[in-house]
PDB file of C-alpha atoms in Angstrom:
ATOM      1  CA  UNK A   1      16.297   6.637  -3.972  1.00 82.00           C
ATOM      2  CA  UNK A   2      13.177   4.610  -3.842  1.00 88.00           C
ATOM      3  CA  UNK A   3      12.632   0.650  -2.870  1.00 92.00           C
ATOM      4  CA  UNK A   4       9.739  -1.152  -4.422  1.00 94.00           C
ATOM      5  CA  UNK A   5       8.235  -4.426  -3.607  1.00 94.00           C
ATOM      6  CA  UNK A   6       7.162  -6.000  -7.079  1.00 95.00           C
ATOM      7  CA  UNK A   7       4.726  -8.892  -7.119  1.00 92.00           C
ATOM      8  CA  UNK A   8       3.783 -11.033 -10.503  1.00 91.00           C
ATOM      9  CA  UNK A   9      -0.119 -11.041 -10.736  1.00 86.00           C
ATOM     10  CA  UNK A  10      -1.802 -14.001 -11.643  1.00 77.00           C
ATOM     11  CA  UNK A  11      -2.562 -13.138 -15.063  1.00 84.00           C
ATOM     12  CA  UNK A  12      -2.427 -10.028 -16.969  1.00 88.00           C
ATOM     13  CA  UNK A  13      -5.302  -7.504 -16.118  1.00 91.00           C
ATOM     14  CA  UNK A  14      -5.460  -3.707 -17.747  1.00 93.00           C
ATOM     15  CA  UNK A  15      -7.119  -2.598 -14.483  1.00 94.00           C
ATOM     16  CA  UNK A  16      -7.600  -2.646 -10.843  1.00 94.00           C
ATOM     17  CA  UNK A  17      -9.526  -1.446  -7.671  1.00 95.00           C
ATOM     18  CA  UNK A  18      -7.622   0.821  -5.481  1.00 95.00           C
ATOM     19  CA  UNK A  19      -8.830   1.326  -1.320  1.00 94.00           C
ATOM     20  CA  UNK A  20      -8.919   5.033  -1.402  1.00 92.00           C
ATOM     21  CA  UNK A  21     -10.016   6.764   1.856  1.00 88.00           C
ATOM     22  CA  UNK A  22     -13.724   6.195   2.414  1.00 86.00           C
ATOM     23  CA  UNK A  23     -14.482   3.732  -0.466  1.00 90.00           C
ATOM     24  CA  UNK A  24     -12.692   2.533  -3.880  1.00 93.00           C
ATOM     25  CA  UNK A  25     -11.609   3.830  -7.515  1.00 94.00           C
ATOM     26  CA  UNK A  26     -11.087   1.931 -10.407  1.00 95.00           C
ATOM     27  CA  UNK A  27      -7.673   2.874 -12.055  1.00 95.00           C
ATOM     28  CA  UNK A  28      -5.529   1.588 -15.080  1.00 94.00           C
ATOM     29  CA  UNK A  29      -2.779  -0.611 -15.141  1.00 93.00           C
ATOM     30  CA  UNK A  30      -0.461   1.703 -17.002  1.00 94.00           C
ATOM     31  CA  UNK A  31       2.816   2.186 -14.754  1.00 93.00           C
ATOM     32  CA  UNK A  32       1.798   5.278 -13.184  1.00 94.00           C
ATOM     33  CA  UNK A  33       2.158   5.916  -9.565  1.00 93.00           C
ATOM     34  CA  UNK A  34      -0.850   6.583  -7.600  1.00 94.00           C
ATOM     35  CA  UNK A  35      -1.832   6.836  -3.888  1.00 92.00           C
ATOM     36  CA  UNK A  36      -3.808   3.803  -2.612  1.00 91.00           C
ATOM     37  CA  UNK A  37      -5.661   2.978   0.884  1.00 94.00           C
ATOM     38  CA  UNK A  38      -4.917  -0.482   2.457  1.00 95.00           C
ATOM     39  CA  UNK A  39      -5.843  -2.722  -0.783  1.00 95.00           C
ATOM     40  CA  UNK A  40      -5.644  -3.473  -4.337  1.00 94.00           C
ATOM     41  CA  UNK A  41      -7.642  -5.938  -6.403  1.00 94.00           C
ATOM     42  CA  UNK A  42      -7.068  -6.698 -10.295  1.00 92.00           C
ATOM     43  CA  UNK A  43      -9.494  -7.778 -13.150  1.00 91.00           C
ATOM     44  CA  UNK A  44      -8.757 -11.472 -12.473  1.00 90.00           C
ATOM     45  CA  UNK A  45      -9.547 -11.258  -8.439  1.00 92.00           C
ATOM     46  CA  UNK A  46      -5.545 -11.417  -7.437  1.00 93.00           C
ATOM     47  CA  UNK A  47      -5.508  -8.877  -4.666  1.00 92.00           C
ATOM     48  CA  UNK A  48      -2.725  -7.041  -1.881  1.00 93.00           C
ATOM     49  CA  UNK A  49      -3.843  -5.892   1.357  1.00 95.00           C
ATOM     50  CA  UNK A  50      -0.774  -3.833   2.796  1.00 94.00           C
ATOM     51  CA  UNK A  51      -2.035  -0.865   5.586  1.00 92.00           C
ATOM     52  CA  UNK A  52       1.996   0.248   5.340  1.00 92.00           C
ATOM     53  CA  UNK A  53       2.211   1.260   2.189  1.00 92.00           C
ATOM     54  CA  UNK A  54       0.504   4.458   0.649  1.00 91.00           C
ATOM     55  CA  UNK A  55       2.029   4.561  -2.692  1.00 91.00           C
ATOM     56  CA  UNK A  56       1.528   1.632  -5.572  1.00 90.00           C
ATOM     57  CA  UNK A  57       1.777   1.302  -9.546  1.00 93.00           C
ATOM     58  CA  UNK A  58       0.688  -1.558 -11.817  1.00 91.00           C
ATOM     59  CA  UNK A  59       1.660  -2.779 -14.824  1.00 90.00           C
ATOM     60  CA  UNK A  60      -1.031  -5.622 -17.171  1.00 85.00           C
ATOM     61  CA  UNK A  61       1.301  -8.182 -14.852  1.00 89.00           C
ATOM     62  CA  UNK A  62       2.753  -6.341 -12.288  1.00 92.00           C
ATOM     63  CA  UNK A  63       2.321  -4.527  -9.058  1.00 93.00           C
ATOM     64  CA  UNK A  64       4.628  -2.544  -7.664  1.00 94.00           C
ATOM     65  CA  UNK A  65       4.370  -1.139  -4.273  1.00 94.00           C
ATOM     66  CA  UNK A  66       6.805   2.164  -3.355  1.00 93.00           C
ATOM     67  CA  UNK A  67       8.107   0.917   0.221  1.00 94.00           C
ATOM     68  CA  UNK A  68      10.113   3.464   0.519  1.00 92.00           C
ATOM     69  CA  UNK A  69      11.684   6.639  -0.947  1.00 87.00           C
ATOM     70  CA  UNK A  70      14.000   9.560   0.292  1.00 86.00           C
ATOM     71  CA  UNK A  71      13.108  12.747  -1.298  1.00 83.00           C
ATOM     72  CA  UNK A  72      14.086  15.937   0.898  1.00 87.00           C
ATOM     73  CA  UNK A  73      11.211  16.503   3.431  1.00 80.00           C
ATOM     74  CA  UNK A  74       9.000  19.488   2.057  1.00 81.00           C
ATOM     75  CA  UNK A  75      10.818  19.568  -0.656  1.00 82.00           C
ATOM     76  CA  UNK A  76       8.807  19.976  -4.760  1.00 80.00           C
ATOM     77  CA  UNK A  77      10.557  19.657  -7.863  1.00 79.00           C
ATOM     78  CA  UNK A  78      11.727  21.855  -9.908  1.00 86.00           C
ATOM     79  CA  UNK A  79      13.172  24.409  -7.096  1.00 85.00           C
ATOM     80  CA  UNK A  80      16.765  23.479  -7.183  1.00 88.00           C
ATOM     81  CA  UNK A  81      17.999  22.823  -3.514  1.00 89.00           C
ATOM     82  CA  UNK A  82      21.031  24.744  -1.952  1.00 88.00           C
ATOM     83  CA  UNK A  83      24.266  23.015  -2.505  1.00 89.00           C
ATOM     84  CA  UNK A  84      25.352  23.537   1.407  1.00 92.00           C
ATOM     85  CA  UNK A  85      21.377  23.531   2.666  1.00 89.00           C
ATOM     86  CA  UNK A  86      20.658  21.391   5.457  1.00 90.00           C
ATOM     87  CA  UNK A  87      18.047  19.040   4.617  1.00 90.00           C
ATOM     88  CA  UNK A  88      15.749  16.258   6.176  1.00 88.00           C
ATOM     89  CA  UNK A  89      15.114  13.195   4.157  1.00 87.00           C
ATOM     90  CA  UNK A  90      11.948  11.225   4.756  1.00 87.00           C
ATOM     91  CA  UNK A  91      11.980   7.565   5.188  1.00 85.00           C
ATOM     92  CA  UNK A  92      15.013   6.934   7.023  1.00 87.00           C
ATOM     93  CA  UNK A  93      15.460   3.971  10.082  1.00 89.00           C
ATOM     94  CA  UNK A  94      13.769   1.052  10.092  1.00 92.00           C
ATOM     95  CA  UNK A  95      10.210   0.109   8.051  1.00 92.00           C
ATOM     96  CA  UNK A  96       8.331  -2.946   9.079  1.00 93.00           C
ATOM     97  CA  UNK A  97       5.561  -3.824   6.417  1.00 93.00           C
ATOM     98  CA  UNK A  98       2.562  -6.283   6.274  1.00 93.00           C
ATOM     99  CA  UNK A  99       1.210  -7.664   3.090  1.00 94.00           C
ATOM    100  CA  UNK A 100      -1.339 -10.014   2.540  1.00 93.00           C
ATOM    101  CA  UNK A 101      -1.836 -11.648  -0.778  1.00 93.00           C
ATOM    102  CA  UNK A 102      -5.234 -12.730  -1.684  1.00 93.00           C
ATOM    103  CA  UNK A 103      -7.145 -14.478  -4.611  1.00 92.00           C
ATOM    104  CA  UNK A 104     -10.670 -14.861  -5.447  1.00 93.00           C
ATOM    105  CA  UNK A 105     -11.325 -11.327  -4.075  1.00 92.00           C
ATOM    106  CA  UNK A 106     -13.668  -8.428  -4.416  1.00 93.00           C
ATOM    107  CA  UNK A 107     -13.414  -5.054  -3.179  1.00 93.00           C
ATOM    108  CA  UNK A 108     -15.956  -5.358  -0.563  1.00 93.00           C
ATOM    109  CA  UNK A 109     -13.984  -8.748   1.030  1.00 94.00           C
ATOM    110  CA  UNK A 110     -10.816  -6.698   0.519  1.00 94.00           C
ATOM    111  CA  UNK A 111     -11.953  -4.260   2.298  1.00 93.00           C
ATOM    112  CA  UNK A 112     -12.785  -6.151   5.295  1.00 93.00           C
ATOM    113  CA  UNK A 113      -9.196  -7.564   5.264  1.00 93.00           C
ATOM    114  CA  UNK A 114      -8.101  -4.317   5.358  1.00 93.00           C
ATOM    115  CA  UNK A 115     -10.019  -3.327   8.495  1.00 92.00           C
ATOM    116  CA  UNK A 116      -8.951  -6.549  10.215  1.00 91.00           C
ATOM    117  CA  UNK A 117      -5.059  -5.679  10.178  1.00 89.00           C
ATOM    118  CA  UNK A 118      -6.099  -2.344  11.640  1.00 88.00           C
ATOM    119  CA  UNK A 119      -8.184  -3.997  14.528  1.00 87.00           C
ATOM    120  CA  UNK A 120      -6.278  -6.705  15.829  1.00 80.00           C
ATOM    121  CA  UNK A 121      -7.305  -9.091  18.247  1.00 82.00           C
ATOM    122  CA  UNK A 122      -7.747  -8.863  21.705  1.00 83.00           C
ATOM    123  CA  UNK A 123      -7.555 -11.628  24.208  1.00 82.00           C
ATOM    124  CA  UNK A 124      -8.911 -11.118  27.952  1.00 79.00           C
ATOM    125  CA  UNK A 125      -8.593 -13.399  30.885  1.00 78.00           C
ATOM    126  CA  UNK A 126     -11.937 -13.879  32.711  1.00 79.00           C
ATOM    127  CA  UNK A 127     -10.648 -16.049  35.440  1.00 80.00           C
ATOM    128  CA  UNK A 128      -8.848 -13.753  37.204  1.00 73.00           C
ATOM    129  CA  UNK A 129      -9.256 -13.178  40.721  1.00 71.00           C
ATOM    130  CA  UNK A 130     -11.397 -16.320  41.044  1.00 67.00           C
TER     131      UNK A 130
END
C-alpha cells in the first residue's frame, strides 16, 4: 500500500529542481518516482518544502509526494516472500508531516526554507534571577 499527497501546480511545467543531499538536480516531470531532499521547485517558481517526506513524483501539473508506503522491511522485488514468513512492514503508527507551499521561488530561497524547518526557533528568558 502506499499514500500520496497530490498537489495541482500552478501551471504546467515539464521540469523541476529537486533538494538532493548537499545541493540540487534538475529532473523531468514524467511520473517517475525519485528521492528528493527537503524541496521541490517547478519551471513556473511553484515550490514544496516538506523535510518529512523523502520520496516525490511529478507530472507537467502534478506533484505527488509518497507519504507513506508498507513494503516488507529489507525486503527487494522479485524474491518471492515465504507464505508463513514473519515479516516487518515499514511505515506503520502514526506520521506527522510539514509542508510548505511556496511561489515565486528559486532553489537557493528554497533552500533556505528548508534549513529553517530544521532549525527552529529558540526563545530564552534573560530576566531570570533578576
Amino acid at each position: 500500500c502506499v499514500a500520496k499527497l497530490v498537489v495541482p501546480t500552478r501551471s504546467p511545467a515539464a521540469a523541476r529542481t529537486d533538494g538532493i543531499a548537499d545541493g540540487f538536480l534538475e529532473r523531468e516531470q514524467d511520473g517517475a518516482e525519485r528521492p528528493f531532499f527537503d524541496w521541490t521547485v517547478d519551471e513556473s517558481g511553484f515550490g514544496l518544502v516538506s523535510p518529512d517526506c523523502f520520496g516525490f513524483d511529478g507530472t507537467g501539473e502534478r506533484f505527488r509526494l509518497t507519504l507513506v508506503r508498507s513494503p516488507v522491511y529489507a525486503w527487494h522485488d522479485p524474491t518471492p516472500l515465504d507464505a508463513n514468513g514473519c515479516y516487518r512492514f515499514t511505515d506503520q503508527g502514526v506520521h506527522l508531516f510539514r509542508f510548505r507551499f511556496l511561489w515565486k521561488l528559486d532553489p537557493k530561497a528554497a533552500q533556505r526554507h528548508a534549513e529553517a524547518f530544521h532549525i527552529p526557533p529558540v526563545a530564552y528568558d534573560w530576566t531570570k534571577g533578576m
